[in-house]
Tab-separated table of C-alpha atoms and ligand atoms in Angstrom:
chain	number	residue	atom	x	y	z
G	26	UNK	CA	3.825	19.205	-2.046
G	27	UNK	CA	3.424	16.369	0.030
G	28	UNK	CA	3.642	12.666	0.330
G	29	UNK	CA	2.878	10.328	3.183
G	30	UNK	CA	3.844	6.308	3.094
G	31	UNK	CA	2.705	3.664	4.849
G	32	UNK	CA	4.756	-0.237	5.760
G	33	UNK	CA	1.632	-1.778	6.505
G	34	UNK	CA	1.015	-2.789	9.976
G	35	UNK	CA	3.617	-4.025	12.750
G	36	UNK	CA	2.168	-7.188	15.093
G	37	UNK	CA	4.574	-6.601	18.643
G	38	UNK	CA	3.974	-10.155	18.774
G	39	UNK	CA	6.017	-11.255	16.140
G	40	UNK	CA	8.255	-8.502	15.247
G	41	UNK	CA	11.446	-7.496	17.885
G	42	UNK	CA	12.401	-3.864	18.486
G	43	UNK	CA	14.787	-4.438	16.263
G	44	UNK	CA	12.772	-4.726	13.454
G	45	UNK	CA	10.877	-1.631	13.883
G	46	UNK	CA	13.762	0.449	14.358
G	47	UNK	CA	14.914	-1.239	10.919
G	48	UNK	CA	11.288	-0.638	9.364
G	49	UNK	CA	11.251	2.670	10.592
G	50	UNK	CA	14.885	3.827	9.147
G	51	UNK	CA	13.993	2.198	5.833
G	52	UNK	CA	10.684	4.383	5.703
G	53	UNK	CA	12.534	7.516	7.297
G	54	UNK	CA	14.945	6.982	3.723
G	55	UNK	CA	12.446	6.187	1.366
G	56	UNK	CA	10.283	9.405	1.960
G	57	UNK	CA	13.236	11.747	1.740
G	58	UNK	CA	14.340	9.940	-1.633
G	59	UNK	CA	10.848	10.087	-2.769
G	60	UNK	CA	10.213	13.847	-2.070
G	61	UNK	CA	13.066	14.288	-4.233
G	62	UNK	CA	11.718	12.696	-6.901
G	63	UNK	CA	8.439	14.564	-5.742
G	64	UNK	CA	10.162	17.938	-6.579
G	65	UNK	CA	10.561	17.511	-10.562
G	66	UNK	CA	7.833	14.888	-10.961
G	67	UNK	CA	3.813	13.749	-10.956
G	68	UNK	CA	2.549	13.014	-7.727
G	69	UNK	CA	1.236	9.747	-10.072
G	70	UNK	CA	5.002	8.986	-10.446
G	71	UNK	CA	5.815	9.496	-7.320
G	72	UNK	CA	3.385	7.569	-5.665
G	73	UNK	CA	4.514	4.429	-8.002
G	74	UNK	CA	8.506	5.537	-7.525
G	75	UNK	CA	7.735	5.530	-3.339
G	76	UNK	CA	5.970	2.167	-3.626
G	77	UNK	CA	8.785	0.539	-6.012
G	78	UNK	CA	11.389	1.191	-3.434
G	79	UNK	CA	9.473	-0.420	-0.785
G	80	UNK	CA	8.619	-3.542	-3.107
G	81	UNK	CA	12.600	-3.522	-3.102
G	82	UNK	CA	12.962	-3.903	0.819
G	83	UNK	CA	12.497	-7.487	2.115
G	84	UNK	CA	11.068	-5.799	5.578
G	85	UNK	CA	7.998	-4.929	3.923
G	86	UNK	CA	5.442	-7.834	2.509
G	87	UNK	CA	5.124	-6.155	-1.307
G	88	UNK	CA	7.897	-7.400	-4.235
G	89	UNK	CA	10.721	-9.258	-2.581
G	90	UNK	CA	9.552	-10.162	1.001
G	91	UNK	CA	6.061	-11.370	-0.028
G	92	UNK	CA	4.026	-13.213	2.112
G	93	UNK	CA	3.831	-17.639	0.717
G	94	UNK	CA	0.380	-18.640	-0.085
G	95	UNK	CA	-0.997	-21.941	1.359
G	96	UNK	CA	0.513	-23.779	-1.888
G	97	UNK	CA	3.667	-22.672	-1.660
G	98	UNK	CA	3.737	-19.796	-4.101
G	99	UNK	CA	3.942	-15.596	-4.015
G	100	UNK	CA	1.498	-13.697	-5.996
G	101	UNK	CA	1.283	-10.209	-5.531
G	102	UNK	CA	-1.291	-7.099	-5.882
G	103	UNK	CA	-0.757	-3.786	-6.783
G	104	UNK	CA	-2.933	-0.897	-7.587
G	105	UNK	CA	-2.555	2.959	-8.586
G	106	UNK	CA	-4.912	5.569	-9.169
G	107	UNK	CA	-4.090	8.850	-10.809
G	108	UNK	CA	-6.817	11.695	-8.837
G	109	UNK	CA	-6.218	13.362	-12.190
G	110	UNK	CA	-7.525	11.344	-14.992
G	111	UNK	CA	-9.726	9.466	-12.521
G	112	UNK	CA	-7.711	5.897	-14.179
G	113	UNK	CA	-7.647	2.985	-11.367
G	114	UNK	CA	-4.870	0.832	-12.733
G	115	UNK	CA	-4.130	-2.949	-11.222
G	116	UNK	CA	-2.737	-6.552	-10.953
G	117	UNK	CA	-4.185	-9.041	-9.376
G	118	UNK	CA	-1.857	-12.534	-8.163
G	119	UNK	CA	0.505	-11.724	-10.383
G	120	UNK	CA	4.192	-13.769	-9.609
G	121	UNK	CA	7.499	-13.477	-10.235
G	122	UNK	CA	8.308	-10.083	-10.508
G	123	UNK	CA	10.191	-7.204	-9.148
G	124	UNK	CA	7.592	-4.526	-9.221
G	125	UNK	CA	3.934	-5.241	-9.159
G	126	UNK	CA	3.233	-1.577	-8.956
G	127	UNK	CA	5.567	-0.799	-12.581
G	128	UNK	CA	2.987	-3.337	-14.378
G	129	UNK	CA	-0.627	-1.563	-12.498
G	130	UNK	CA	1.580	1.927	-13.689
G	131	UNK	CA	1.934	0.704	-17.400
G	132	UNK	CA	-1.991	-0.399	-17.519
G	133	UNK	CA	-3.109	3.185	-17.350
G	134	UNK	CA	-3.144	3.308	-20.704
G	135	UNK	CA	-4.561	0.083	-22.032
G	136	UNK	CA	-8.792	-0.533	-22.396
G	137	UNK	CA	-8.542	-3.239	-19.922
G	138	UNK	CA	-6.686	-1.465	-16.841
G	139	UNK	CA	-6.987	-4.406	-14.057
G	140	UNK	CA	-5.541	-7.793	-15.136
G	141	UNK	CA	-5.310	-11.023	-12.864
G	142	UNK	CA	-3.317	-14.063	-12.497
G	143	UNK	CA	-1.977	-15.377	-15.718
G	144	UNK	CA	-3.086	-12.583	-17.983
G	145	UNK	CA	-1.391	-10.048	-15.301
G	146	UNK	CA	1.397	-12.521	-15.916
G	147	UNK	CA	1.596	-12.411	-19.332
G	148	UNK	CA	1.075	-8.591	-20.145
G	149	UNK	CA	4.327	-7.898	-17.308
G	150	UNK	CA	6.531	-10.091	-19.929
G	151	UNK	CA	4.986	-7.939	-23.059
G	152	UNK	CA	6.338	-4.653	-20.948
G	153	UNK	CA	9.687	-6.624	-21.051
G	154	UNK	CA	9.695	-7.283	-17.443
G	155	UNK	CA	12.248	-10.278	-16.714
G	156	UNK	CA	11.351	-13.017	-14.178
G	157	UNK	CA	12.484	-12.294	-10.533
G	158	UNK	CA	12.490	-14.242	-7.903
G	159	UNK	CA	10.602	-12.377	-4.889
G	160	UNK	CA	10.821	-15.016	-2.116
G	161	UNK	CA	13.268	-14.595	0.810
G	162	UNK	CA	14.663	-16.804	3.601
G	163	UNK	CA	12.534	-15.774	6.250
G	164	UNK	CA	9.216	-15.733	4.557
G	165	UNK	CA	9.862	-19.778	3.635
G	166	UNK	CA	10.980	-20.281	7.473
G	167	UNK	CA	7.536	-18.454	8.435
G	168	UNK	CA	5.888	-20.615	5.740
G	169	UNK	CA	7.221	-23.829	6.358
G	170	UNK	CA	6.449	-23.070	10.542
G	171	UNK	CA	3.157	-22.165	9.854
G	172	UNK	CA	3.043	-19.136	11.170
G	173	UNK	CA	-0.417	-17.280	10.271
G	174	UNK	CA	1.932	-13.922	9.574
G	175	UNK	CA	5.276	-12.356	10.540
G	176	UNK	CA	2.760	-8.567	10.955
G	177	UNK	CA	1.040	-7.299	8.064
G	178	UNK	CA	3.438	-5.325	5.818
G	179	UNK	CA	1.463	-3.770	2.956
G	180	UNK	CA	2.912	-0.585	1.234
G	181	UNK	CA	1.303	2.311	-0.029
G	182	UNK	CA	1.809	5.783	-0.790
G	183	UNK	CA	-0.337	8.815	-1.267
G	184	UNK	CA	0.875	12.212	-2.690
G	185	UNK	CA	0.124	15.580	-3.146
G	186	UNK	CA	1.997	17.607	-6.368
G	187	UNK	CA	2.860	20.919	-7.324
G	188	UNK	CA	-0.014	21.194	-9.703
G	189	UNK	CA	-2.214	19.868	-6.539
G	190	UNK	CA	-2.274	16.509	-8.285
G	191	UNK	CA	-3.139	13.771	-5.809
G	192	UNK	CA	-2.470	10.129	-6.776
G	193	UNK	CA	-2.526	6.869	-4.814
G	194	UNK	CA	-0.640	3.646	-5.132
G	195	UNK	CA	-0.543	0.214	-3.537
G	196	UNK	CA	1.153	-3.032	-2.988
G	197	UNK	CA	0.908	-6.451	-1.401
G	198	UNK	CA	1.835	-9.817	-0.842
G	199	UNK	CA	-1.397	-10.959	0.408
G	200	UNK	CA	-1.716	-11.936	4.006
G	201	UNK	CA	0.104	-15.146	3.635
G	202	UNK	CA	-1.410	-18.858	3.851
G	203	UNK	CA	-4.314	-17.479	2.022
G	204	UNK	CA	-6.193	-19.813	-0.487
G	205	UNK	CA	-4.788	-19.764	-3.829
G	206	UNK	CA	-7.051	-17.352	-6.010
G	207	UNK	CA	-7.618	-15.494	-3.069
G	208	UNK	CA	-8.803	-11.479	-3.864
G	209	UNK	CA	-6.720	-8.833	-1.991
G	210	UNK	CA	-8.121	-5.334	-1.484
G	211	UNK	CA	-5.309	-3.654	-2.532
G	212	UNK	CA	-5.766	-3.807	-6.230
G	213	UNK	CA	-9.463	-2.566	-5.855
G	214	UNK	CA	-11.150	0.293	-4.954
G	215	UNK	CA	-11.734	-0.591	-1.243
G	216	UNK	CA	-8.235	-0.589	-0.535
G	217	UNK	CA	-6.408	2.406	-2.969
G	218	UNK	CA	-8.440	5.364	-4.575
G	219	UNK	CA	-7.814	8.810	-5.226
G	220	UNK	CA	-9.765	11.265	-7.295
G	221	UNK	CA	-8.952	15.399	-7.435
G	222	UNK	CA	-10.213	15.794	-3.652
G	223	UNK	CA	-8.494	12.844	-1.889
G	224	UNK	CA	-6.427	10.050	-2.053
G	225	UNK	CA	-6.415	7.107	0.068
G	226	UNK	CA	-4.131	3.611	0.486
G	227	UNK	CA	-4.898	0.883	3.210
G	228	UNK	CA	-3.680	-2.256	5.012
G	229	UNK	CA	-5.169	-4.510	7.069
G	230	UNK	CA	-7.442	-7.626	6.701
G	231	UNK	CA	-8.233	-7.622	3.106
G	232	UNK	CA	-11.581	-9.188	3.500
G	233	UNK	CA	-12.377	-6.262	5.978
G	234	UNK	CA	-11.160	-3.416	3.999
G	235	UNK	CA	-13.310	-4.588	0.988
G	236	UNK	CA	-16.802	-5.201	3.107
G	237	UNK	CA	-16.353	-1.443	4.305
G	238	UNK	CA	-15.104	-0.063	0.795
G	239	UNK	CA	-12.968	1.322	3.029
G	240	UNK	CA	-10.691	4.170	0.405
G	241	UNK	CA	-13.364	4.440	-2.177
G	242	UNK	CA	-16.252	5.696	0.692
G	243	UNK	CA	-13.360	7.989	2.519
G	244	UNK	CA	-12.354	9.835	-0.685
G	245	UNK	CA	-16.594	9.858	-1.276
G	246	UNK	CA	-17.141	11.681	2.066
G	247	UNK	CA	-14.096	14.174	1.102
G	248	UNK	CA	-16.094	14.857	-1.918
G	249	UNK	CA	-19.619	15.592	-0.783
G	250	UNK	CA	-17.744	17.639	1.799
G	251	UNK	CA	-16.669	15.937	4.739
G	252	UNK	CA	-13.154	17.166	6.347
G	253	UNK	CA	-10.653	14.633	5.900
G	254	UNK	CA	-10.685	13.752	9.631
G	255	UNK	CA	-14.484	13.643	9.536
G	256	UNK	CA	-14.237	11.195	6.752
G	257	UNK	CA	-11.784	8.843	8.297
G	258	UNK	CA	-13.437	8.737	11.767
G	259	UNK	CA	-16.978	7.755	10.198
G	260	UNK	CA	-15.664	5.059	8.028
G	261	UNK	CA	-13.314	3.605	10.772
G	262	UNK	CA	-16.692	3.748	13.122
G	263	UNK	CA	-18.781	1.711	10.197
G	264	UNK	CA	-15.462	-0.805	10.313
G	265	UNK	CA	-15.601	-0.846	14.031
G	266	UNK	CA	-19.223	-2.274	13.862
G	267	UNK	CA	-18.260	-5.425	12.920
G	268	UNK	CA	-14.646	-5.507	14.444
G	269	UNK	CA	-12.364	-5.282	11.144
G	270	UNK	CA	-9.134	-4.625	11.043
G	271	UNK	CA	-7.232	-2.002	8.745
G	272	UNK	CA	-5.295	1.026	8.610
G	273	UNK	CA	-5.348	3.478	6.141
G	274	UNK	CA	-3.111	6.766	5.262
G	275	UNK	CA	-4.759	9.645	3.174
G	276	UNK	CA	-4.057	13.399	1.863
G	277	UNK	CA	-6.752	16.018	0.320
G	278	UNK	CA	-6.274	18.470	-2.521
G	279	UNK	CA	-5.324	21.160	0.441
G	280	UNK	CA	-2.827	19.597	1.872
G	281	UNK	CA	-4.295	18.149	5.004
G	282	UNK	CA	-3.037	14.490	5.777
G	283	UNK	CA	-4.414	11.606	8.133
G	284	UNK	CA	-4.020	8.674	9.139
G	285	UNK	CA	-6.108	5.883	11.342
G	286	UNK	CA	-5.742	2.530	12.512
G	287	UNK	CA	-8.522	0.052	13.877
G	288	UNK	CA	-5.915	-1.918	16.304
G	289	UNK	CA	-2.265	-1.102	16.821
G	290	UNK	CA	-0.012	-0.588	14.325
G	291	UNK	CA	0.152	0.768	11.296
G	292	UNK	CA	3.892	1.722	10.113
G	293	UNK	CA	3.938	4.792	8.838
G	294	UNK	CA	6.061	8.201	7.712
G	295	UNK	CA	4.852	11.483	6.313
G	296	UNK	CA	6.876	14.836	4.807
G	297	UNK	CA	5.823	17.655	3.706
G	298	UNK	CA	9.762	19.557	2.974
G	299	UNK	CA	9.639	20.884	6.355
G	300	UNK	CA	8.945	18.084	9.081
G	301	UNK	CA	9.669	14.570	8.526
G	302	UNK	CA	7.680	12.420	10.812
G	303	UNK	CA	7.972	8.506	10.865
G	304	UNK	CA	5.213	6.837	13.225
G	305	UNK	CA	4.563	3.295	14.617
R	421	LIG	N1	-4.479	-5.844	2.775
R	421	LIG	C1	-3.624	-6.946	2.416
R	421	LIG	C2	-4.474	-8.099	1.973
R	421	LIG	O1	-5.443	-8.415	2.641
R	421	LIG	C3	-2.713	-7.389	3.513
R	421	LIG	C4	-2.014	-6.298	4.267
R	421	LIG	O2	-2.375	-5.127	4.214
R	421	LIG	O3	-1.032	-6.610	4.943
R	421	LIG	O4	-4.142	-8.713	1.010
């Protein structure tokens, strides 16, 4: 069993030490609580419990903390993929809610598994999800000075189970000041996928991480029988080629995890019941 999570990437320039430290402790927490849950549950579940508990903290941009689009509102993305049943599950812009990553989770059942803007809307209020209020303080402030982004704070979590069940799951508030309508990668393939050999989540520059199908061609190269690290270092060389930006965490069905980063840096903590390490 093993899990890693990611807190998106920290920009030096506009983040203080203090910060980190904070971002770090708050990851350091949420991966002991989530191998926990780990120990009696899917890695599916997990991946969504690990992701909900970041969409909780205001540090990271997913759930409360979200980044403000250029009109003035939060809409969110979230993603999951069960390795398992091969089901990618998503929202795309949805708003006003707690947990993106609870309404992708309850899609996995339905015939039409990746909903956007007001029909994302509409099918979290048929799951009896109540309307919460995401913005904070400091993410008007950044709005209202213009500020392009206070770092890139994506979540995402990747997990292997008991059963050697690997699942993947994803969240975002965008990148903030992005066109309304805008497309993140994190509710598509490019930026979360998983299938019974790997299981990839990203951040970054969502336009980047969708022109190199970043997740979906890493957990390909797993498949057709690349090594993990093999995989990452090609597809991070085809990103490199046109100078995009992303990071991306990942785990395969034996256990192996990695993790790579075009610029510096992606936020980061892995556990495996032994050795806890939290990275930035
Ligand atoms: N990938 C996200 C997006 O482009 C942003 C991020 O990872 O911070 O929507």
């Amino acid at each position: 069993m093993k899990l890693i999570i990611h807190g998106g990437f920290f920009s030096e320039y506009t983040q203080s030490e203090e910060t980190k430290i904070l971002k770090q402790t708050a990851l350091k927490e949420i991966i002991q609580k989530s191998y926990q849950y780990l120990l009696l549950n899917s890695a599916m579940d997990t991946a969504v419990f690990a992701v909900a508990l970041m969409e909780d903290d205001p540090l990271f941009n997913a759930g409360m903390g979200s980044q403000i689009q250029k009109d003035g509102k939060i809409r969110m993305s979230a993603a999951v993929m069960d390795g398992c049943t091969k089901r990618f599950s998503g929202v795309l812009n949805i708003e006003s809610i707690q947990h993106p990553i609870h309404v992708a989770k309850s899609l996995q059942m339905e015939s039409d598994r990746v909903l956007g803007g007001e029909g994302a809307n509409v099918f979290a209020a048929k799951t009896g999800a109540p309307f919460f209020n995401v913005e904070t303080i400091e993410r008007r402030q950044e709005y209202q000075n213009r500020l392009i982004s206070s770092g890139q704070g994506t979540v995402g979590c990747v997990v292997l189970d008991k059963e050697g069940r690997l699942a993947a799951a994803t969240s975002t508030g965008g990148k903030g000041f992005e066109l309304s309508g805008r497309i993140s990668d994190s509710a598509t393939v490019a930026g979360n996928y998983a299938n019974d050999h790997c299981a990839i989540s990203c951040t970054g520059v969502g336009e980047d991480i969708v022109s190199c199908a970043l997740a979906a061609k890493i957990v390909t190269r797993v498949t057709d029988g690349q090594t993990i690290e093999e995989a990452f270092k090609k597809s991070f060389h085809e990103l490199k080629v046109f100078d995009g930006f992303a990071g991306a965490i990942g785990i395969d069905a034996h256990g192996n995890m990695y993790h790579k980063e075009s610029h510096p840096n992606i936020v980061y903590a892995s556990f495996d019941g032994l050795e806890l390490c939290v990275f930035q």
